[in-house]
PDB file of C-alpha atoms in Angstrom:
ATOM      1  CA  MET A 283     -14.203  16.564  19.879  1.00  0.00           C
ATOM      2  CA  PRO A 284     -13.811  13.100  18.214  1.00  0.00           C
ATOM      3  CA  LYS A 285     -14.015  13.601  14.295  1.00  0.00           C
ATOM      4  CA  LEU A 286     -16.153  10.642  12.598  1.00  0.00           C
ATOM      5  CA  ILE A 287     -15.207   9.345   9.139  1.00  0.00           C
ATOM      6  CA  ALA A 288     -18.283   8.158   7.748  1.00  0.00           C
ATOM      7  CA  THR A 289     -17.067   6.673   4.621  1.00  0.00           C
ATOM      8  CA  PRO A 290     -13.735   6.554   2.667  1.00  0.00           C
ATOM      9  CA  SER A 291     -12.817   7.965  -0.464  1.00  0.00           C
ATOM     10  CA  ARG A 292     -12.169   5.817  -3.147  1.00  0.00           C
ATOM     11  CA  ILE A 293      -8.628   6.466  -4.479  1.00  0.00           C
ATOM     12  CA  GLU A 294      -6.924   5.631  -7.844  1.00  0.00           C
ATOM     13  CA  ALA A 295      -4.253   2.750  -7.590  1.00  0.00           C
ATOM     14  CA  ALA A 296      -1.303   2.005  -9.759  1.00  0.00           C
ATOM     15  CA  GLY A 297      -0.523  -1.306 -11.356  1.00  0.00           C
ATOM     16  CA  HIS A 298      -2.541  -4.104 -13.164  1.00  0.00           C
ATOM     17  CA  PRO A 299      -5.077  -5.505 -12.948  1.00  0.00           C
ATOM     18  CA  PRO A 300      -6.602  -2.759 -11.063  1.00  0.00           C
ATOM     19  CA  LYS A 301      -7.088  -2.683  -7.120  1.00  0.00           C
ATOM     20  CA  LEU A 302      -9.233  -0.925  -4.866  1.00  0.00           C
ATOM     21  CA  ILE A 303      -8.077   1.647  -2.353  1.00  0.00           C
ATOM     22  CA  ASP A 304     -10.339   2.888   0.015  1.00  0.00           C
ATOM     23  CA  GLU A 305      -8.668   6.199   1.791  1.00  0.00           C
ATOM     24  CA  PHE A 306     -10.153   6.399   5.311  1.00  0.00           C
ATOM     25  CA  ILE A 307      -7.625   8.769   6.968  1.00  0.00           C
ATOM     26  CA  GLY A 308      -5.418  10.774   4.811  1.00  0.00           C
ATOM     27  CA  ARG A 309      -4.773  13.888   2.466  1.00  0.00           C
ATOM     28  CA  VAL A 310      -7.949  12.974   0.117  1.00  0.00           C
ATOM     29  CA  ASN A 311     -10.633  11.964   2.802  1.00  0.00           C
ATOM     30  CA  SER A 312      -9.813  13.415   5.909  1.00  0.00           C
ATOM     31  CA  GLY A 313      -7.285  16.291   5.178  1.00  0.00           C
ATOM     32  CA  ASP A 314      -4.510  14.521   7.231  1.00  0.00           C
ATOM     33  CA  ASP A 315      -0.972  14.651   5.782  1.00  0.00           C
ATOM     34  CA  SER A 316       0.643  13.253   8.942  1.00  0.00           C
ATOM     35  CA  ILE A 317      -0.861   9.255   8.416  1.00  0.00           C
ATOM     36  CA  SER A 318      -2.952   7.886   6.041  1.00  0.00           C
ATOM     37  CA  ILE A 319      -5.111   4.640   6.743  1.00  0.00           C
ATOM     38  CA  ALA A 320      -6.346   2.795   3.750  1.00  0.00           C
ATOM     39  CA  ARG A 321      -8.152  -0.325   3.122  1.00  0.00           C
ATOM     40  CA  MET A 322      -6.809  -2.290  -0.118  1.00  0.00           C
ATOM     41  CA  LEU A 323      -8.718  -4.928  -2.346  1.00  0.00           C
ATOM     42  CA  SER A 324      -6.631  -6.396  -4.469  1.00  0.00           C
ATOM     43  CA  PRO A 325      -6.985  -9.199  -7.310  1.00  0.00           C
ATOM     44  CA  GLN A 326      -5.308 -12.193  -7.710  1.00  0.00           C
ATOM     45  CA  GLY A 327      -2.263 -11.424 -10.559  1.00  0.00           C
ATOM     46  CA  TRP A 328      -2.424  -7.611  -9.437  1.00  0.00           C
ATOM     47  CA  SER A 329       1.508  -6.070  -9.348  1.00  0.00           C
ATOM     48  CA  GLU A 330       2.516  -2.493  -9.371  1.00  0.00           C
ATOM     49  CA  PRO A 331       6.341  -0.908 -10.070  1.00  0.00           C
ATOM     50  CA  GLY A 332       8.595  -0.547  -7.716  1.00  0.00           C
ATOM     51  CA  GLN A 333       8.867   2.639  -5.372  1.00  0.00           C
ATOM     52  CA  THR A 334      11.565   3.975  -2.898  1.00  0.00           C
ATOM     53  CA  PRO A 335       8.758   6.131  -0.958  1.00  0.00           C
ATOM     54  CA  GLU A 336       9.540   9.050   1.538  1.00  0.00           C
ATOM     55  CA  PHE A 337       7.111   7.368   4.362  1.00  0.00           C
ATOM     56  CA  ASP A 338       7.288   4.386   6.388  1.00  0.00           C
ATOM     57  CA  GLU A 339       4.238   1.807   5.618  1.00  0.00           C
ATOM     58  CA  TYR A 340       2.987  -0.537   8.044  1.00  0.00           C
ATOM     59  CA  THR A 341       0.547  -3.207   6.379  1.00  0.00           C
ATOM     60  CA  VAL A 342      -1.703  -5.705   8.022  1.00  0.00           C
ATOM     61  CA  VAL A 343      -2.846  -8.372   5.403  1.00  0.00           C
ATOM     62  CA  LEU A 344      -6.690  -9.390   6.525  1.00  0.00           C
ATOM     63  CA  ALA A 345      -7.104 -12.083   3.843  1.00  0.00           C
ATOM     64  CA  GLY A 346      -4.848 -13.597   1.197  1.00  0.00           C
ATOM     65  CA  GLU A 347      -1.242 -12.875   0.797  1.00  0.00           C
ATOM     66  CA  LEU A 348       0.872  -9.807  -0.009  1.00  0.00           C
ATOM     67  CA  HIS A 349       4.267 -10.590  -1.890  1.00  0.00           C
ATOM     68  CA  VAL A 350       6.651  -7.942  -0.705  1.00  0.00           C
ATOM     69  CA  GLU A 351       9.724  -7.746  -2.998  1.00  0.00           C
ATOM     70  CA  SER A 352      12.891  -5.939  -1.371  1.00  0.00           C
ATOM     71  CA  GLN A 353      16.680  -5.406  -3.372  1.00  0.00           C
ATOM     72  CA  GLU A 354      17.257  -8.215  -1.038  1.00  0.00           C
ATOM     73  CA  THR A 355      14.612 -10.706  -0.936  1.00  0.00           C
ATOM     74  CA  THR A 356      10.596 -11.277  -1.259  1.00  0.00           C
ATOM     75  CA  GLN A 357       8.502 -11.764   1.538  1.00  0.00           C
ATOM     76  CA  VAL A 358       5.198 -13.398   1.272  1.00  0.00           C
ATOM     77  CA  VAL A 359       2.926 -11.875   4.024  1.00  0.00           C
ATOM     78  CA  ARG A 360      -0.343 -13.950   4.834  1.00  0.00           C
ATOM     79  CA  ALA A 361      -3.669 -13.526   6.368  1.00  0.00           C
ATOM     80  CA  GLY A 362      -2.838 -12.214  10.342  1.00  0.00           C
ATOM     81  CA  GLN A 363       0.259 -11.228   9.843  1.00  0.00           C
ATOM     82  CA  ALA A 364       2.057  -7.612   9.007  1.00  0.00           C
ATOM     83  CA  ILE A 365       5.137  -6.224   7.108  1.00  0.00           C
ATOM     84  CA  VAL A 366       7.056  -2.838   7.782  1.00  0.00           C
ATOM     85  CA  THR A 367       8.704  -1.073   5.403  1.00  0.00           C
ATOM     86  CA  LYS A 368      10.961   2.033   5.862  1.00  0.00           C
ATOM     87  CA  ALA A 369      11.353   5.110   3.924  1.00  0.00           C
ATOM     88  CA  GLY A 370      13.741   5.370   1.633  1.00  0.00           C
ATOM     89  CA  GLU A 371      13.745   1.267   0.896  1.00  0.00           C
ATOM     90  CA  TRP A 372      13.008  -0.067  -2.685  1.00  0.00           C
ATOM     91  CA  ILE A 373       9.942  -2.030  -2.472  1.00  0.00           C
ATOM     92  CA  ARG A 374       7.420  -3.437  -4.669  1.00  0.00           C
ATOM     93  CA  TYR A 375       3.982  -4.976  -3.772  1.00  0.00           C
ATOM     94  CA  SER A 376       2.014  -7.734  -5.702  1.00  0.00           C
ATOM     95  CA  THR A 377      -0.714 -10.132  -5.309  1.00  0.00           C
ATOM     96  CA  PRO A 378       0.133 -12.905  -7.588  1.00  0.00           C
ATOM     97  CA  ASP A 379      -1.804 -15.967  -6.118  1.00  0.00           C
ATOM     98  CA  LEU A 380      -4.422 -15.180  -4.267  1.00  0.00           C
ATOM     99  CA  PRO A 381      -6.973 -12.137  -4.204  1.00  0.00           C
ATOM    100  CA  THR A 382      -5.950 -10.044  -1.242  1.00  0.00           C
ATOM    101  CA  GLU A 383      -7.411  -7.591   1.427  1.00  0.00           C
ATOM    102  CA  TYR A 384      -5.152  -5.478   3.463  1.00  0.00           C
ATOM    103  CA  ILE A 385      -4.555  -2.606   5.464  1.00  0.00           C
ATOM    104  CA  ALA A 386      -2.043   0.160   4.637  1.00  0.00           C
ATOM    105  CA  VAL A 387      -0.788   3.004   7.380  1.00  0.00           C
ATOM    106  CA  CYS A 388       1.857   5.308   6.071  1.00  0.00           C
ATOM    107  CA  LEU A 389       3.775   7.855   7.953  1.00  0.00           C
ATOM    108  CA  PRO A 390       3.477  10.537   7.034  1.00  0.00           C
ATOM    109  CA  ALA A 391       0.467   9.791   4.399  1.00  0.00           C
ATOM    110  CA  PHE A 392       0.626   8.678   1.374  1.00  0.00           C
ATOM    111  CA  SER A 393       1.238  11.179  -1.496  1.00  0.00           C
ATOM    112  CA  PRO A 394       1.631  10.400  -5.147  1.00  0.00           C
ATOM    113  CA  ASP A 395       4.745  13.214  -4.964  1.00  0.00           C
ATOM    114  CA  THR A 396       6.429  11.023  -2.357  1.00  0.00           C
ATOM    115  CA  VAL A 397       5.910   7.680  -3.353  1.00  0.00           C
ATOM    116  CA  HIS A 398       8.657   7.811  -6.061  1.00  0.00           C
ATOM    117  CA  ARG A 399       7.779   4.829  -8.344  1.00  0.00           C
ATOM    118  CA  ASP A 400       9.955   3.245 -11.160  1.00  0.00           C
ATOM    119  CA  PRO A 401       9.362   5.181 -14.395  1.00  0.00           C
ATOM    120  CA  ASP A 402       8.965   1.737 -16.405  1.00  0.00           C
ATOM    121  CA  GLY A 403       8.374  -0.714 -13.795  1.00  0.00           C
ATOM    122  CA  ALA A 404      11.906  -1.945 -13.542  1.00  0.00           C
ATOM    123  CA  GLY A 405      12.976  -2.214  -9.906  1.00  0.00           C
ATOM    124  CA  GLY A 406      15.225  -2.422  -7.441  1.00  0.00           C
TER     125      GLY A 406
END
């Protein structure tokens, strides 16, 4: 039988100023460890430490723009665009110019134990 997800769970976010993470599907809200799907509401000026996650991440920007920094470049993903990052690649997300709303899908599901954030905010 299909499982209705009536409401998301609010998840604490890394970075500053604080962004909002509403997990619809994942380890916390639905008990799924194979995938996570969350809506992110990120204020202008937000940034987080770099990371080298053990999961692929598929991101669709709904409003604003998301900056995605890798070891090679920084890409600006605007509303109506998407980006795919692969497990094992160093990346850092930020929204320096605009408040941004986006959907993030992680395979397997996001976990604080598998994101591997830079310890001091240094990166790449």
